[in-house]
PDB file of C-alpha atoms and ligand atoms in Angstrom:
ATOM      1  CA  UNK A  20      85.506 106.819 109.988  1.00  0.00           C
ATOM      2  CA  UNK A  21      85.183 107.499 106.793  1.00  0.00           C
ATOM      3  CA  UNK A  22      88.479 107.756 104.112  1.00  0.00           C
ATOM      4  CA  UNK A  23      88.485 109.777 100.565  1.00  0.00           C
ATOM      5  CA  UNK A  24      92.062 108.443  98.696  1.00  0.00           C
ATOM      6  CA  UNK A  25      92.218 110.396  95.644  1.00  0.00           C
ATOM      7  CA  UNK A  26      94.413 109.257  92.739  1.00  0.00           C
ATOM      8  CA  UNK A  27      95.377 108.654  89.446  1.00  0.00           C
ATOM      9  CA  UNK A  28      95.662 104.850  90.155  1.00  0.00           C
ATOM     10  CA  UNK A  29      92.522 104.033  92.151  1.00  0.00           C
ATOM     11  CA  UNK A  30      92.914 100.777  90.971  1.00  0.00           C
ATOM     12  CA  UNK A  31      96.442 100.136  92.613  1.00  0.00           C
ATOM     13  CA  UNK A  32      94.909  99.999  96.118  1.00  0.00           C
ATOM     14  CA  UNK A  33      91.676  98.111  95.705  1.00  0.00           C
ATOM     15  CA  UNK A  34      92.313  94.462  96.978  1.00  0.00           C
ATOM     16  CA  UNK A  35      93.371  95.926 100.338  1.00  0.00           C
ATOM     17  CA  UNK A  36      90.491  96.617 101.207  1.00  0.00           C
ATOM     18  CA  UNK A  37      88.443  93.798  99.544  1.00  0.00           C
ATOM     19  CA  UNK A  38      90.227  90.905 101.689  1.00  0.00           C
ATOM     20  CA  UNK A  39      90.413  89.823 105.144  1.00  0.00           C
ATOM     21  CA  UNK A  40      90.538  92.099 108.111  1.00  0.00           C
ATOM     22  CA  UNK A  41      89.819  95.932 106.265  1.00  0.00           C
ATOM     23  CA  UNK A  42      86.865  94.344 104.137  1.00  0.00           C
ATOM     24  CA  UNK A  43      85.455  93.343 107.375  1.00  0.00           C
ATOM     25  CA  UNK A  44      85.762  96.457 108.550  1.00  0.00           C
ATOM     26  CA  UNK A  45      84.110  98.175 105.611  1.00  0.00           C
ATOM     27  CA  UNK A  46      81.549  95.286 105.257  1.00  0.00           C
ATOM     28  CA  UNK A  47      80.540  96.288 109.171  1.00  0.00           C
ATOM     29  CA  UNK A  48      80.664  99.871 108.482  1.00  0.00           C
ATOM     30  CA  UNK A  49      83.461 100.739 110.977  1.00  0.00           C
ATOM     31  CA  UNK A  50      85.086 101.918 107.957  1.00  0.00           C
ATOM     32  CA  UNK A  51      84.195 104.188 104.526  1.00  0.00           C
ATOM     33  CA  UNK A  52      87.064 104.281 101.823  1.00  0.00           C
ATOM     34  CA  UNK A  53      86.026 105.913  99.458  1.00  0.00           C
ATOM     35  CA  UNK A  54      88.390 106.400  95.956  1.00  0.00           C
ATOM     36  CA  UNK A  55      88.356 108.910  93.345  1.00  0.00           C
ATOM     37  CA  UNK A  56      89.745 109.116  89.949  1.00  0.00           C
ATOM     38  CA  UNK A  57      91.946 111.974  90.029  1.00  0.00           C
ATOM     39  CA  UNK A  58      91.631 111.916  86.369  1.00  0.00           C
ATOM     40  CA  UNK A  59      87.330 112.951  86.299  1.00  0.00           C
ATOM     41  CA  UNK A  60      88.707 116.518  87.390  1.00  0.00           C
ATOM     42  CA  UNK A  61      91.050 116.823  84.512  1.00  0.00           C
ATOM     43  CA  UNK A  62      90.727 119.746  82.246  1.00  0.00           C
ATOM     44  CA  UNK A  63      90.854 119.895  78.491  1.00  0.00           C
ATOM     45  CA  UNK A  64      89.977 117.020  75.981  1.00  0.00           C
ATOM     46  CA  UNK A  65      93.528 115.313  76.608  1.00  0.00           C
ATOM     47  CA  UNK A  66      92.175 114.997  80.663  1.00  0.00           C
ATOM     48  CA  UNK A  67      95.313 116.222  81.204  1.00  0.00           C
ATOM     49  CA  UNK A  68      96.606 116.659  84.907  1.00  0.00           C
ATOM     50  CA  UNK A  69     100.016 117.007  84.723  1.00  0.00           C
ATOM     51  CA  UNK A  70     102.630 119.613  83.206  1.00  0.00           C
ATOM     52  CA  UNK A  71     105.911 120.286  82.909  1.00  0.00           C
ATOM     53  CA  UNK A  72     108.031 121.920  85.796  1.00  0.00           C
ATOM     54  CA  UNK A  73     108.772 126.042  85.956  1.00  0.00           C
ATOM     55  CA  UNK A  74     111.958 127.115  85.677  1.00  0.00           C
ATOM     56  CA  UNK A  75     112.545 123.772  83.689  1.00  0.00           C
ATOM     57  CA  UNK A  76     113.965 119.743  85.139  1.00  0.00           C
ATOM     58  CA  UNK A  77     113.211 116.463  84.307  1.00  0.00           C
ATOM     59  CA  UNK A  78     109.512 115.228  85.362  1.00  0.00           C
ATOM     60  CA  UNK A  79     106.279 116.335  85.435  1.00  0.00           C
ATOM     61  CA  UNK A  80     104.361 117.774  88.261  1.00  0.00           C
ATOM     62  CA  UNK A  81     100.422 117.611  89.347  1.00  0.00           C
ATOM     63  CA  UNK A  82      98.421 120.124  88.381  1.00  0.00           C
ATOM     64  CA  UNK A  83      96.932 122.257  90.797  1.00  0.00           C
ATOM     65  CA  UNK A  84      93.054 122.164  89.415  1.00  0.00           C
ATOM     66  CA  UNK A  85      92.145 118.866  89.117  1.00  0.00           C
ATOM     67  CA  UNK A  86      93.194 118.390  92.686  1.00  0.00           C
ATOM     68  CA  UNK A  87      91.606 121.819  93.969  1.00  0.00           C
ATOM     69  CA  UNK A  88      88.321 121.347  92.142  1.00  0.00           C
ATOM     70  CA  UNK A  89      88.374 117.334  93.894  1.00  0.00           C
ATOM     71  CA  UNK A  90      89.359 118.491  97.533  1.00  0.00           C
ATOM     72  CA  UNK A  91      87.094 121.278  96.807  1.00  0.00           C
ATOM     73  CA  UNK A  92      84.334 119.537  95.575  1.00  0.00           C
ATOM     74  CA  UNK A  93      84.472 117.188  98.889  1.00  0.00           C
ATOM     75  CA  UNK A  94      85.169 119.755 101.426  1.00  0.00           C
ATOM     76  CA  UNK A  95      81.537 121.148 100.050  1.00  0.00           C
ATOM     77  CA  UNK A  96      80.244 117.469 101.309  1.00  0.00           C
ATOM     78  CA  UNK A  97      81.679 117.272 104.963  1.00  0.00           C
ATOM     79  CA  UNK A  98      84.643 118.869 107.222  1.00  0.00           C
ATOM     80  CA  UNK A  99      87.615 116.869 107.234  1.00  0.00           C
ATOM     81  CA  UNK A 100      89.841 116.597 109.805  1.00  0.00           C
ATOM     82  CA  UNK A 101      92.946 116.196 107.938  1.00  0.00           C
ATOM     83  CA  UNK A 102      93.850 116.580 104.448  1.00  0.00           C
ATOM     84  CA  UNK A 103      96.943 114.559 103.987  1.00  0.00           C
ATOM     85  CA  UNK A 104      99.633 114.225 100.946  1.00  0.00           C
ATOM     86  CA  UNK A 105     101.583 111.008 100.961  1.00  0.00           C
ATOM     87  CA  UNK A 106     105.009 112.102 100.052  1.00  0.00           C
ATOM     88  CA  UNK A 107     108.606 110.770 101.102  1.00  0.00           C
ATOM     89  CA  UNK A 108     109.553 114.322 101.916  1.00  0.00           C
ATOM     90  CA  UNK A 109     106.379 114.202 104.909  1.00  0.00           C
ATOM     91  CA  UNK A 110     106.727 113.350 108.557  1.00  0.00           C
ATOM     92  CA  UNK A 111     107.670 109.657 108.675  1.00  0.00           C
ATOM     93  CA  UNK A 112     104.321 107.227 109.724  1.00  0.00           C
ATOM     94  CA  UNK A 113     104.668 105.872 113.548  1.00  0.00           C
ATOM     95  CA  UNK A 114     102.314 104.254 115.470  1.00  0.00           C
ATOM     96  CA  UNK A 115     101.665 107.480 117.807  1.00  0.00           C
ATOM     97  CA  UNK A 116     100.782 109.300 114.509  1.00  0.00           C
ATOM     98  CA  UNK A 117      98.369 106.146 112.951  1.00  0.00           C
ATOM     99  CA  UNK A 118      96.711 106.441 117.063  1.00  0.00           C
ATOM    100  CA  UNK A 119      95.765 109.886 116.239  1.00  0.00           C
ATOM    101  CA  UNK A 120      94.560 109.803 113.331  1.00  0.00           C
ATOM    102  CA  UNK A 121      92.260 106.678 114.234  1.00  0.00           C
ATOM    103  CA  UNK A 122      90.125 108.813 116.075  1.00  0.00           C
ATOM    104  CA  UNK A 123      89.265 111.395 113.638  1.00  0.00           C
ATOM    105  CA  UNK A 124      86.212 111.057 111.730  1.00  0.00           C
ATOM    106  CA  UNK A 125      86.949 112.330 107.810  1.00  0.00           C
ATOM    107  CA  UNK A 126      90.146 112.001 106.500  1.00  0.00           C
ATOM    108  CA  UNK A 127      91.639 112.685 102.597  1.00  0.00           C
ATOM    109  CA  UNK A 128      94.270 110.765 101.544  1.00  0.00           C
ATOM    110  CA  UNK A 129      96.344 113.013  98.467  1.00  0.00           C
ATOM    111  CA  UNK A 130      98.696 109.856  96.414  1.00  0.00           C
ATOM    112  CA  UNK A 131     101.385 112.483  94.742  1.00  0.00           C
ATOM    113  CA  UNK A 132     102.636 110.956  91.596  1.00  0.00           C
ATOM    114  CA  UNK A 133     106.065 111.980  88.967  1.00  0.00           C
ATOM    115  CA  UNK A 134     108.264 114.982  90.221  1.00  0.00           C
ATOM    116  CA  UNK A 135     105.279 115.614  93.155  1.00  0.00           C
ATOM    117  CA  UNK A 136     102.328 118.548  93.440  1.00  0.00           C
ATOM    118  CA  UNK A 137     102.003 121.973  92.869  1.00  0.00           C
ATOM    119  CA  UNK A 138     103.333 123.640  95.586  1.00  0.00           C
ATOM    120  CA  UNK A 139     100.292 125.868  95.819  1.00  0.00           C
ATOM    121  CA  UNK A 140      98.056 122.205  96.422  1.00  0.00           C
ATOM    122  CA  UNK A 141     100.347 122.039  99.635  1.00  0.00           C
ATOM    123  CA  UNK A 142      99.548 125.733 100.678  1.00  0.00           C
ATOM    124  CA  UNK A 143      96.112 125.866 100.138  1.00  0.00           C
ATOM    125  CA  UNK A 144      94.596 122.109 101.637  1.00  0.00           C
ATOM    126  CA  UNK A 145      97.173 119.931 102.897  1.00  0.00           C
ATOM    127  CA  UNK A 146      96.991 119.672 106.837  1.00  0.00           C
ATOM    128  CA  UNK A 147      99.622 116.857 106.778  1.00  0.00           C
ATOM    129  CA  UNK A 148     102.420 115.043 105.137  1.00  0.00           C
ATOM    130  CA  UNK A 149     103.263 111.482 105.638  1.00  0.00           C
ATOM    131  CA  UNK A 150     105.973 109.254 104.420  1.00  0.00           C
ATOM    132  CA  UNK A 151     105.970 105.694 105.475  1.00  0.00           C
ATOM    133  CA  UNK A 152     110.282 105.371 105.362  1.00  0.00           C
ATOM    134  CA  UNK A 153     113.127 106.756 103.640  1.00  0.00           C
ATOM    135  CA  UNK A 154     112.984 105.084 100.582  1.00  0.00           C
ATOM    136  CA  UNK A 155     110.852 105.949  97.239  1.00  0.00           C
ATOM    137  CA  UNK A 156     108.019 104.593  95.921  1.00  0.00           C
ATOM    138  CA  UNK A 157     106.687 105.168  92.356  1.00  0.00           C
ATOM    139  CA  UNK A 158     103.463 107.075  93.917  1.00  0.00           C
ATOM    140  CA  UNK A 159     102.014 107.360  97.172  1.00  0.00           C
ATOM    141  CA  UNK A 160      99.130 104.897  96.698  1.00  0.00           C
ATOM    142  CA  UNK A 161     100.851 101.794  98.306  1.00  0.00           C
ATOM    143  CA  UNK A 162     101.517 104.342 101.256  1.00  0.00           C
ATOM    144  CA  UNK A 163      97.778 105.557 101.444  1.00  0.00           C
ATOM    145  CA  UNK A 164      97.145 101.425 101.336  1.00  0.00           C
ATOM    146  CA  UNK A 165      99.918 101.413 104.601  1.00  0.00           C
ATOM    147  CA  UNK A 166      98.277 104.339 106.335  1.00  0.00           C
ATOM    148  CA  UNK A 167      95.095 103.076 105.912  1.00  0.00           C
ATOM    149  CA  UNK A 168      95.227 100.162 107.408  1.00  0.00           C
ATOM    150  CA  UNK A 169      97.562 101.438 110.154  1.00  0.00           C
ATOM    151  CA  UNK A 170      94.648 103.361 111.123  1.00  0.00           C
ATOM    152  CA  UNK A 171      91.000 101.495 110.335  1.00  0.00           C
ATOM    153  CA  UNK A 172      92.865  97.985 111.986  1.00  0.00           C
ATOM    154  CA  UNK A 173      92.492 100.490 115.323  1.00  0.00           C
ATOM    155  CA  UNK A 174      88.707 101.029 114.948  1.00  0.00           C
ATOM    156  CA  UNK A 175      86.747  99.635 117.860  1.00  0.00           C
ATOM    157  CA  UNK A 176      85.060  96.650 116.787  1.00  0.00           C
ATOM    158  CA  UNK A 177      87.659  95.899 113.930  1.00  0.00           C
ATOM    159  CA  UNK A 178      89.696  93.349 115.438  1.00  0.00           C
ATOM    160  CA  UNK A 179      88.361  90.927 118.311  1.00  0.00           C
ATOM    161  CA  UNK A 180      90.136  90.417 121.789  1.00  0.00           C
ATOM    162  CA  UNK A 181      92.890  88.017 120.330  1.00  0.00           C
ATOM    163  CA  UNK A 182      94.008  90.408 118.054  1.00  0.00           C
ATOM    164  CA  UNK A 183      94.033  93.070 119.945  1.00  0.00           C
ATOM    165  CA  UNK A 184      95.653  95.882 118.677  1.00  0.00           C
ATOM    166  CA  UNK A 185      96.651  97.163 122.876  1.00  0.00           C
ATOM    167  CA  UNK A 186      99.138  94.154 122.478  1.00  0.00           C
ATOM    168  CA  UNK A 187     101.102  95.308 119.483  1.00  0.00           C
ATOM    169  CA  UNK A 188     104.450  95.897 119.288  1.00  0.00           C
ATOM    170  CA  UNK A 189     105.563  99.763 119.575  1.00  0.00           C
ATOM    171  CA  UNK A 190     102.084 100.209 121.489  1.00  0.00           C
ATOM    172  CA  UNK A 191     104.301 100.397 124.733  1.00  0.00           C
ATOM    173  CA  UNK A 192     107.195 101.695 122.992  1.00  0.00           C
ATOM    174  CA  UNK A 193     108.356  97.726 123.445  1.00  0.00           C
ATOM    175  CA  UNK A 194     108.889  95.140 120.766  1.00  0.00           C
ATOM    176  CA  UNK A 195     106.882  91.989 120.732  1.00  0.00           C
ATOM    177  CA  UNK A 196     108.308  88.674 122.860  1.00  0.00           C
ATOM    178  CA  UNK A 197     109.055  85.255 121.172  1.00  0.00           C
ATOM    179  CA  UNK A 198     105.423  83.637 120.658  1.00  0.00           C
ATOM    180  CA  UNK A 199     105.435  79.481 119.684  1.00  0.00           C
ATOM    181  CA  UNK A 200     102.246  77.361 119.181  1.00  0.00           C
ATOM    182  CA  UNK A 201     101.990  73.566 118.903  1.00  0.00           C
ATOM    183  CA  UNK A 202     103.940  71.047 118.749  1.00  0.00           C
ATOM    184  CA  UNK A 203     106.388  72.313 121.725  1.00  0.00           C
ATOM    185  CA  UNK A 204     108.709  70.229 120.467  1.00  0.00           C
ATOM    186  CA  UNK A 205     109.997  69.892 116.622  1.00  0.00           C
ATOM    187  CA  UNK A 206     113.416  68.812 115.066  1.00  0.00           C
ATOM    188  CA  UNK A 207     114.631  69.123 118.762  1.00  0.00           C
ATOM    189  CA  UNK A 208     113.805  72.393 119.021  1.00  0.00           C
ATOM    190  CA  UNK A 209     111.491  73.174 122.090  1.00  0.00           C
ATOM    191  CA  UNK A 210     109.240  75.757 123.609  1.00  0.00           C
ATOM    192  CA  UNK A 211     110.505  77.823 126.939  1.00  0.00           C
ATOM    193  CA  UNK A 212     109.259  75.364 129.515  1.00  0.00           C
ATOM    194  CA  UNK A 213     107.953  78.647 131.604  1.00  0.00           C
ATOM    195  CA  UNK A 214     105.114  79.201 128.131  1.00  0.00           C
ATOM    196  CA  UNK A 215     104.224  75.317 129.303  1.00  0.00           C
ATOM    197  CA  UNK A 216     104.126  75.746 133.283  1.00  0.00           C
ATOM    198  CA  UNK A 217     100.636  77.288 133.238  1.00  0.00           C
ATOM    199  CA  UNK A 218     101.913  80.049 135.819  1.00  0.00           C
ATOM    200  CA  UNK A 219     100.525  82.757 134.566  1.00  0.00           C
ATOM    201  CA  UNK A 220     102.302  85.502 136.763  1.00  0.00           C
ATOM    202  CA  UNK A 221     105.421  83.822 135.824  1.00  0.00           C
ATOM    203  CA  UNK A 222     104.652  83.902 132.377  1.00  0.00           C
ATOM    204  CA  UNK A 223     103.736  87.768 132.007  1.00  0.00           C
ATOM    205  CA  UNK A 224     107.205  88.662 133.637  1.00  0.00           C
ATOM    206  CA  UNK A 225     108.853  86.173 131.189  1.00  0.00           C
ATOM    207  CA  UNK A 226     107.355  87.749 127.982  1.00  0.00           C
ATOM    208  CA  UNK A 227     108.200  91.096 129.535  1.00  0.00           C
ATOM    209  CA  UNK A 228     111.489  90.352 130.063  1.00  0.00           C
ATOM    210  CA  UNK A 229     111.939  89.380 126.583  1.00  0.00           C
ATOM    211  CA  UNK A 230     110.128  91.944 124.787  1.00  0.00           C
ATOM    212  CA  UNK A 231     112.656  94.097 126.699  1.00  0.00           C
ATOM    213  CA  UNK A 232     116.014  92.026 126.014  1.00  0.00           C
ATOM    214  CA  UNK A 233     114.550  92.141 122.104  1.00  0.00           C
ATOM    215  CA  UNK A 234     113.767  95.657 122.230  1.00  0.00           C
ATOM    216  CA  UNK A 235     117.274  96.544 123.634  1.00  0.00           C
ATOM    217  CA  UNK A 236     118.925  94.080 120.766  1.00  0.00           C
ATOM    218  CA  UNK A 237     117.064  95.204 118.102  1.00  0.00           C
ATOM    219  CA  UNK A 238     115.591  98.749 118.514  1.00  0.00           C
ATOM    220  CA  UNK A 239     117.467 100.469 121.449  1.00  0.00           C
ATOM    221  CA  UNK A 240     115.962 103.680 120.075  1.00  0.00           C
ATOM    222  CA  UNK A 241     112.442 103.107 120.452  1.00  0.00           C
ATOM    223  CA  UNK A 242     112.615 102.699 124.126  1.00  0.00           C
ATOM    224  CA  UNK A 243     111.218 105.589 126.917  1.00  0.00           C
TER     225      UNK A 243
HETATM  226 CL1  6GU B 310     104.180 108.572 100.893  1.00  0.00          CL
HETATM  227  N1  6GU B 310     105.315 108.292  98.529  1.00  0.00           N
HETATM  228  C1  6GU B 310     106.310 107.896  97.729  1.00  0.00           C
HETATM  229  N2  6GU B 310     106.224 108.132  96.419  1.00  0.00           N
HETATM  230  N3  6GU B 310     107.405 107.292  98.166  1.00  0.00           N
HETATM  231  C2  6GU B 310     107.466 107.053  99.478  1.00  0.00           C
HETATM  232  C3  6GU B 310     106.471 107.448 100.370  1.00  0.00           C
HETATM  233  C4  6GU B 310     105.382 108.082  99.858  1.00  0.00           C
HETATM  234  N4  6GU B 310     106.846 107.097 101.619  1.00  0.00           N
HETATM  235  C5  6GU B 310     108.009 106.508 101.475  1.00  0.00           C
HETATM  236  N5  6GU B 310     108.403 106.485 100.201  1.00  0.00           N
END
């Protein structure tokens, strides 16, 4: 899979992707992320690439040709599957929409930044908006940094069997059960004795029952 994040703050979302489990990935070529300086399309000798809003407000908005002549220039390079703008007012990230888009093969990532985009950006190459909550962020590159690694951590190869991603909560539309590791007991506090009685039937109905008691407590509305 290969990424293209384009920004004004490349910067912002490199140490992602330079520790632990997404520089592995890149490291074994699973995954290509790819970031570009929104900023070397700019027009003019101020590089400008933002301007103020028509029919007046507060804020400034992205200019439509530094991002046309950058999605442009990379849709000449390859086909992309999905050209997507990380904006609050997009479809809110799930883990059905991250299992979609993990088996695509090119994706761009749009980070909107001030008041948003030119509305004519969203008309003419966005396939897809994505949010990752209701809240606001200053831009969208912590969300492309969420999105992307919702997605390359469910590459084949990226994580090994104990990590595997099949076991993750909302993967069965269930919560995760209780896990404990060593020492079973602590302060008085102690392990289930079924996660000690080695029956492993037993066990798998336990941890089901409790990722479904937890679901019901906590998320009611994720549940089929
Ligand atoms: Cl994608 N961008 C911004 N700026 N704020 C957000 C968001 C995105 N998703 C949630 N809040």
């Amino acid at each position: 899979m290969r990424i293209d994040i384009i920004s004004v703050l490349p910067e912002l979302m490199e140490s992602p992707f330079q520790t632990s489990i997404l520089k592995r990935a890149v490291q074994k070529g699973l995954a290509e992320v790819h970031f570009h300086q929104l900023r070397d399309w700019s027009i003019g000798k101020h590089k400008q690439i933002d301007d103020e809003p028509y029919g007046g407000g507060a804020g400034m908005v992205m200019m439509i040709e530094p991002i046309d002549k950058c999605i442009s220039e990379l849709k000449s390079q390859r086909d992309y599957d999905e050209i997507i703008y990380l904006t609050p007012d997009g479809e809110t990230l799930t883990q059905k929409i991250a299992n979609t888009l993990s088996i695509k093969k090119n994706l761009i990532f749009l980070c909107g930044h001030y008041k948003g985009i030119d509305q004519r950006v969203r008309d003419l190459h966005i396939t897809k908006e994505i949010s990752i909550g209701d809240y606001v962020l200053t831009g969208g590159e912590l969300a492309a940094c969420v999105l992307a690694d919702s997605i390359i951590r469910l590459l084949p190869g990226v994580l090994n069997d104990e990590q595997s991603a099949l076991t993750d909560s909302f993967q069965d539309n269930l919560l995760s059960p209780p896990i404990y590791t060593r020492p079973s007991e602590y302060k008085g506090l102690v392990v289930p004795e079924i996660l000690l009685s080695g029956n492993s039937k037993k066990i798998e109905e336990w941890l089901h029952d409790e990722a479904m008691r937890i679901t019901l407590e906590k998320r009611p509305d994720i549940l089929d």
